[in-house]
Short mmCIF file of C-alpha atoms in Angstrom, two decimals:
data_model
loop_
_atom_site.label_atom_id
_atom_site.label_comp_id
_atom_site.label_asym_id
_atom_site.label_seq_id
_atom_site.Cartn_x
_atom_site.Cartn_y
_atom_site.Cartn_z
CA GLU A 1 -18.73 6.87 -5.25
CA ALA A 2 -16.59 8.46 -2.54
CA GLY A 3 -13.10 7.12 -2.13
CA VAL A 4 -11.15 6.46 1.05
CA THR A 5 -10.95 9.61 3.14
CA GLN A 6 -8.55 10.43 5.92
CA PHE A 7 -8.57 13.15 8.55
CA PRO A 8 -6.67 15.27 9.26
CA SER A 9 -4.54 15.79 6.18
CA HIS A 10 -1.73 17.20 8.30
CA SER A 11 -0.96 17.09 11.99
CA VAL A 12 1.93 18.74 13.81
CA ILE A 13 2.37 17.79 17.46
CA GLU A 14 5.08 17.84 20.07
CA LYS A 15 6.84 14.79 21.38
CA GLY A 16 4.83 13.20 24.15
CA GLN A 17 1.47 14.38 22.90
CA THR A 18 -1.33 12.22 21.61
CA VAL A 19 -2.69 12.20 18.07
CA THR A 20 -5.63 10.34 16.60
CA LEU A 21 -5.91 9.73 12.89
CA ARG A 22 -9.17 8.79 11.26
CA CYS A 23 -9.93 6.75 8.14
CA ASP A 24 -13.26 6.33 6.41
CA PRO A 25 -13.10 3.44 3.94
CA ILE A 26 -15.11 3.09 0.79
CA SER A 27 -18.67 2.25 1.76
CA GLY A 28 -19.21 -1.47 1.98
CA HIS A 29 -15.53 -2.40 2.12
CA ASP A 30 -14.94 -4.93 4.88
CA ASN A 31 -11.16 -4.82 4.67
CA LEU A 32 -9.34 -1.80 6.08
CA TYR A 33 -5.58 -1.40 6.25
CA TRP A 34 -3.18 1.06 7.80
CA TYR A 35 0.24 1.71 6.27
CA ARG A 36 2.86 4.34 6.89
CA ARG A 37 5.71 5.83 4.96
CA VAL A 38 8.54 7.18 7.06
CA MET A 39 11.20 9.59 5.77
CA GLY A 40 10.28 8.99 2.12
CA LYS A 41 11.12 5.33 2.39
CA GLU A 42 8.94 2.38 1.40
CA ILE A 43 5.33 2.12 2.49
CA LYS A 44 5.08 -0.33 5.37
CA PHE A 45 2.09 -2.31 6.50
CA LEU A 46 0.80 -1.66 10.01
CA LEU A 47 -2.38 -3.65 10.42
CA HIS A 48 -5.46 -5.09 8.76
CA PHE A 49 -9.09 -5.09 9.91
CA VAL A 50 -11.81 -7.33 8.59
CA LYS A 51 -14.95 -5.51 9.62
CA GLU A 52 -14.34 -4.69 13.30
CA SER A 53 -11.82 -7.47 13.95
CA LYS A 54 -8.05 -7.14 13.77
CA GLN A 55 -6.97 -9.74 11.23
CA ASP A 56 -3.27 -8.95 11.35
CA GLU A 57 -1.46 -6.36 13.45
CA SER A 58 2.04 -7.69 12.91
CA GLY A 59 3.24 -4.38 11.48
CA MET A 60 2.38 -2.25 14.48
CA PRO A 61 5.71 -0.87 15.70
CA ASN A 62 5.00 -0.83 19.45
CA ASN A 63 2.29 -0.44 22.04
CA ARG A 64 2.17 3.31 21.63
CA PHE A 65 0.02 2.66 18.59
CA LEU A 66 -3.62 1.67 19.04
CA ALA A 67 -6.02 1.05 16.17
CA GLU A 68 -9.75 0.60 16.48
CA ARG A 69 -12.63 0.01 14.13
CA THR A 70 -15.73 -0.02 16.27
CA GLY A 71 -18.80 -1.04 14.32
CA GLY A 72 -16.74 -2.07 11.35
CA THR A 73 -17.01 1.28 9.59
CA TYR A 74 -14.41 3.99 10.11
CA SER A 75 -11.13 3.34 11.88
CA THR A 76 -8.92 5.38 14.16
CA LEU A 77 -5.20 5.09 14.77
CA LYS A 78 -4.00 6.66 18.00
CA VAL A 79 -0.37 7.35 18.79
CA GLN A 80 0.23 7.94 22.50
CA PRO A 81 2.71 9.28 23.42
CA ALA A 82 4.12 10.34 20.07
CA GLU A 83 7.87 10.13 19.47
CA LEU A 84 10.03 11.86 16.88
CA GLU A 85 10.43 8.68 14.81
CA ASP A 86 6.65 8.47 14.37
CA SER A 87 6.77 11.30 11.86
CA GLY A 88 5.69 10.24 8.40
CA VAL A 89 2.66 9.80 6.20
CA TYR A 90 0.00 7.40 7.40
CA PHE A 91 -2.09 5.83 4.67
CA CYS A 92 -5.35 3.98 5.00
CA ALA A 93 -6.61 1.60 2.35
CA SER A 94 -9.75 -0.46 1.93
CA SER A 95 -10.86 -3.35 -0.21
CA GLN A 96 -13.85 -5.58 -0.70
CA PRO A 97 -13.14 -9.31 -0.80
CA THR A 98 -13.66 -10.88 -4.20
CA SER A 99 -13.15 -14.36 -5.57
CA ALA A 100 -9.57 -13.42 -6.37
CA LEU A 101 -6.83 -14.47 -4.01
CA THR A 102 -5.80 -10.91 -3.39
CA ASP A 103 -7.97 -7.82 -3.50
CA THR A 104 -7.02 -4.47 -4.96
CA GLN A 105 -6.64 -1.96 -2.18
CA TYR A 106 -7.78 1.61 -2.65
CA PHE A 107 -5.76 4.16 -0.77
CA GLY A 108 -6.70 7.36 0.94
CA PRO A 109 -4.68 10.57 0.53
CA GLY A 110 -2.77 9.99 3.74
CA THR A 111 -2.22 11.99 6.92
CA ARG A 112 1.14 13.67 7.23
CA LEU A 113 2.22 13.52 10.87
CA THR A 114 5.07 15.66 12.10
CA VAL A 115 6.31 15.16 15.65
CA LEU A 116 8.53 17.98 16.92
CA ASP B 1 15.99 -6.44 4.82
CA GLN B 2 13.86 -5.23 1.93
CA GLN B 3 11.79 -7.96 0.34
CA VAL B 4 10.78 -5.73 -2.56
CA LYS B 5 13.43 -3.59 -4.19
CA GLN B 6 13.30 -0.80 -6.71
CA ASN B 7 16.91 0.01 -7.32
CA SER B 8 16.35 3.12 -9.40
CA PRO B 9 15.17 5.98 -7.19
CA SER B 10 14.49 8.11 -10.25
CA LEU B 11 14.08 7.88 -14.00
CA SER B 12 13.71 10.51 -16.70
CA VAL B 13 12.38 9.82 -20.19
CA GLN B 14 11.32 11.91 -23.13
CA GLU B 15 7.63 12.25 -23.94
CA GLY B 16 6.56 9.61 -26.45
CA ARG B 17 9.36 7.20 -25.55
CA ILE B 18 9.13 4.06 -23.48
CA SER B 19 9.46 4.14 -19.68
CA ILE B 20 10.69 0.94 -18.04
CA LEU B 21 10.46 0.67 -14.27
CA ASN B 22 12.03 -2.33 -12.59
CA CYS B 23 11.27 -4.22 -9.42
CA ASP B 24 13.02 -7.18 -7.78
CA TYR B 25 11.80 -9.32 -4.92
CA THR B 26 13.42 -11.85 -2.65
CA ASN B 27 10.49 -13.77 -1.17
CA SER B 28 9.69 -16.74 -3.42
CA MET B 29 6.27 -17.03 -1.73
CA PHE B 30 5.06 -13.83 -3.38
CA ASP B 31 2.58 -14.67 -6.09
CA TYR B 32 0.69 -11.46 -6.76
CA PHE B 33 2.22 -8.17 -7.77
CA LEU B 34 0.86 -4.70 -8.26
CA TRP B 35 2.05 -1.33 -9.42
CA TYR B 36 0.76 1.81 -7.77
CA LYS B 37 1.25 5.37 -8.94
CA LYS B 38 1.49 8.21 -6.47
CA TYR B 39 1.21 11.93 -7.09
CA PRO B 40 2.39 14.41 -4.44
CA ALA B 41 -0.02 14.87 -1.52
CA GLU B 42 -2.20 11.99 -2.74
CA GLY B 43 -2.45 8.33 -1.77
CA PRO B 44 -1.15 5.59 -4.05
CA THR B 45 -3.48 4.74 -6.94
CA PHE B 46 -3.74 1.22 -8.28
CA LEU B 47 -2.34 0.95 -11.78
CA ILE B 48 -1.97 -2.66 -12.89
CA SER B 49 -1.44 -6.10 -11.38
CA ILE B 50 -0.15 -9.51 -12.35
CA SER B 51 -0.58 -12.97 -10.89
CA SER B 52 2.30 -15.44 -10.87
CA ILE B 53 0.43 -17.72 -13.25
CA LYS B 54 1.03 -15.13 -15.97
CA ASP B 55 4.17 -13.55 -17.35
CA LYS B 56 2.54 -10.52 -18.92
CA ASN B 57 -0.47 -8.32 -18.35
CA GLU B 58 -1.39 -5.38 -20.53
CA ASP B 59 -3.77 -2.49 -19.95
CA GLY B 60 -3.66 0.26 -22.51
CA ARG B 61 -0.29 1.97 -22.41
CA PHE B 62 0.79 -0.05 -19.38
CA THR B 63 2.29 -3.54 -19.51
CA VAL B 64 3.72 -5.49 -16.61
CA PHE B 65 6.14 -8.34 -17.22
CA LEU B 66 6.95 -10.99 -14.63
CA ASN B 67 10.02 -13.22 -14.66
CA LYS B 68 9.53 -15.62 -11.78
CA SER B 69 12.84 -17.40 -12.14
CA ALA B 70 14.66 -14.09 -11.83
CA LYS B 71 12.22 -12.75 -9.22
CA HIS B 72 11.91 -9.67 -11.35
CA LEU B 73 9.06 -7.63 -12.72
CA SER B 74 8.95 -4.53 -14.83
CA LEU B 75 6.38 -1.92 -15.81
CA HIS B 76 6.47 -0.57 -19.36
CA ILE B 77 4.71 2.64 -20.26
CA VAL B 78 4.39 3.29 -23.98
CA PRO B 79 4.18 6.01 -25.07
CA SER B 80 5.14 8.00 -22.00
CA GLN B 81 3.19 11.18 -21.33
CA PRO B 82 3.97 14.13 -19.04
CA GLY B 83 0.98 13.17 -16.87
CA ASP B 84 2.74 9.90 -16.10
CA SER B 85 5.26 11.80 -13.99
CA ALA B 86 4.81 10.40 -10.50
CA VAL B 87 6.35 7.99 -8.01
CA TYR B 88 5.71 4.36 -8.93
CA PHE B 89 5.59 1.71 -6.22
CA CYS B 90 5.91 -1.99 -6.81
CA ALA B 91 4.01 -4.13 -4.27
CA ALA B 92 3.80 -7.87 -3.65
CA SER B 93 1.82 -10.30 -1.57
CA ALA B 94 1.95 -13.99 -0.70
CA PRO B 95 -0.88 -16.50 -1.36
CA TYR B 96 -4.03 -15.51 0.51
CA GLY B 97 -2.05 -12.68 1.99
CA GLN B 98 -3.88 -9.43 2.18
CA ASN B 99 -0.91 -7.37 3.22
CA PHE B 100 1.22 -5.84 0.56
CA VAL B 101 4.94 -5.36 0.84
CA PHE B 102 5.95 -2.23 -0.99
CA GLY B 103 9.18 -1.24 -2.66
CA PRO B 104 10.73 2.17 -1.97
CA GLY B 105 9.38 3.67 -5.18
CA THR B 106 10.85 5.12 -8.40
CA ARG B 107 10.21 8.73 -9.33
CA LEU B 108 9.44 8.96 -13.05
CA SER B 109 9.78 12.26 -14.84
CA VAL B 110 8.46 12.46 -18.38
CA LEU B 111 9.95 15.44 -20.13
CA PRO B 112 7.94 17.28 -22.81
#
């Protein structure tokens, strides 16, 4: 079974440009999450989709970030315009709801974004 | 303010010995805790979890201990192997919460 995949693996852009990151969750997983790790610090939650709906976007830093999950399959995270402080590694994770209170999330390899 | 803390940024142990990684949290609402392992250029990989109704969970060489009164958990790896060298993240979530709060990570180096 394929795991969570993310594209691209690396992206280098200039300040003010636009970048779109893509995440393909594990097939059949309704839950999709975006996290980011900035400057080697802790991994921080950005937002959570359940199918195509945004369940929680409390971690989105500002309105330069736009996440979509049309059709409830893959998701995109667009940063427009990118700023220097947006540099970091963006992780996507997915999970399938179970009877447990909290589901184990499976992470993708991440996209390393560098804004110059 | 960090809700999940891993005060040791790095730890080195000899192969075959025990590795103990510590994690402290401040939010008393957290009731589910996980440890993730991360190799360079890869995403975090789930390792082991524990619910607040337990104080210990064991899976092979990995054991997680939870002390709710101290808001402290630890991951024990016995015996440590060179392949265990990675960054270990502690993560926590509140009841019915799907969003994990991660600690900053501890880099474990197991020396042959």
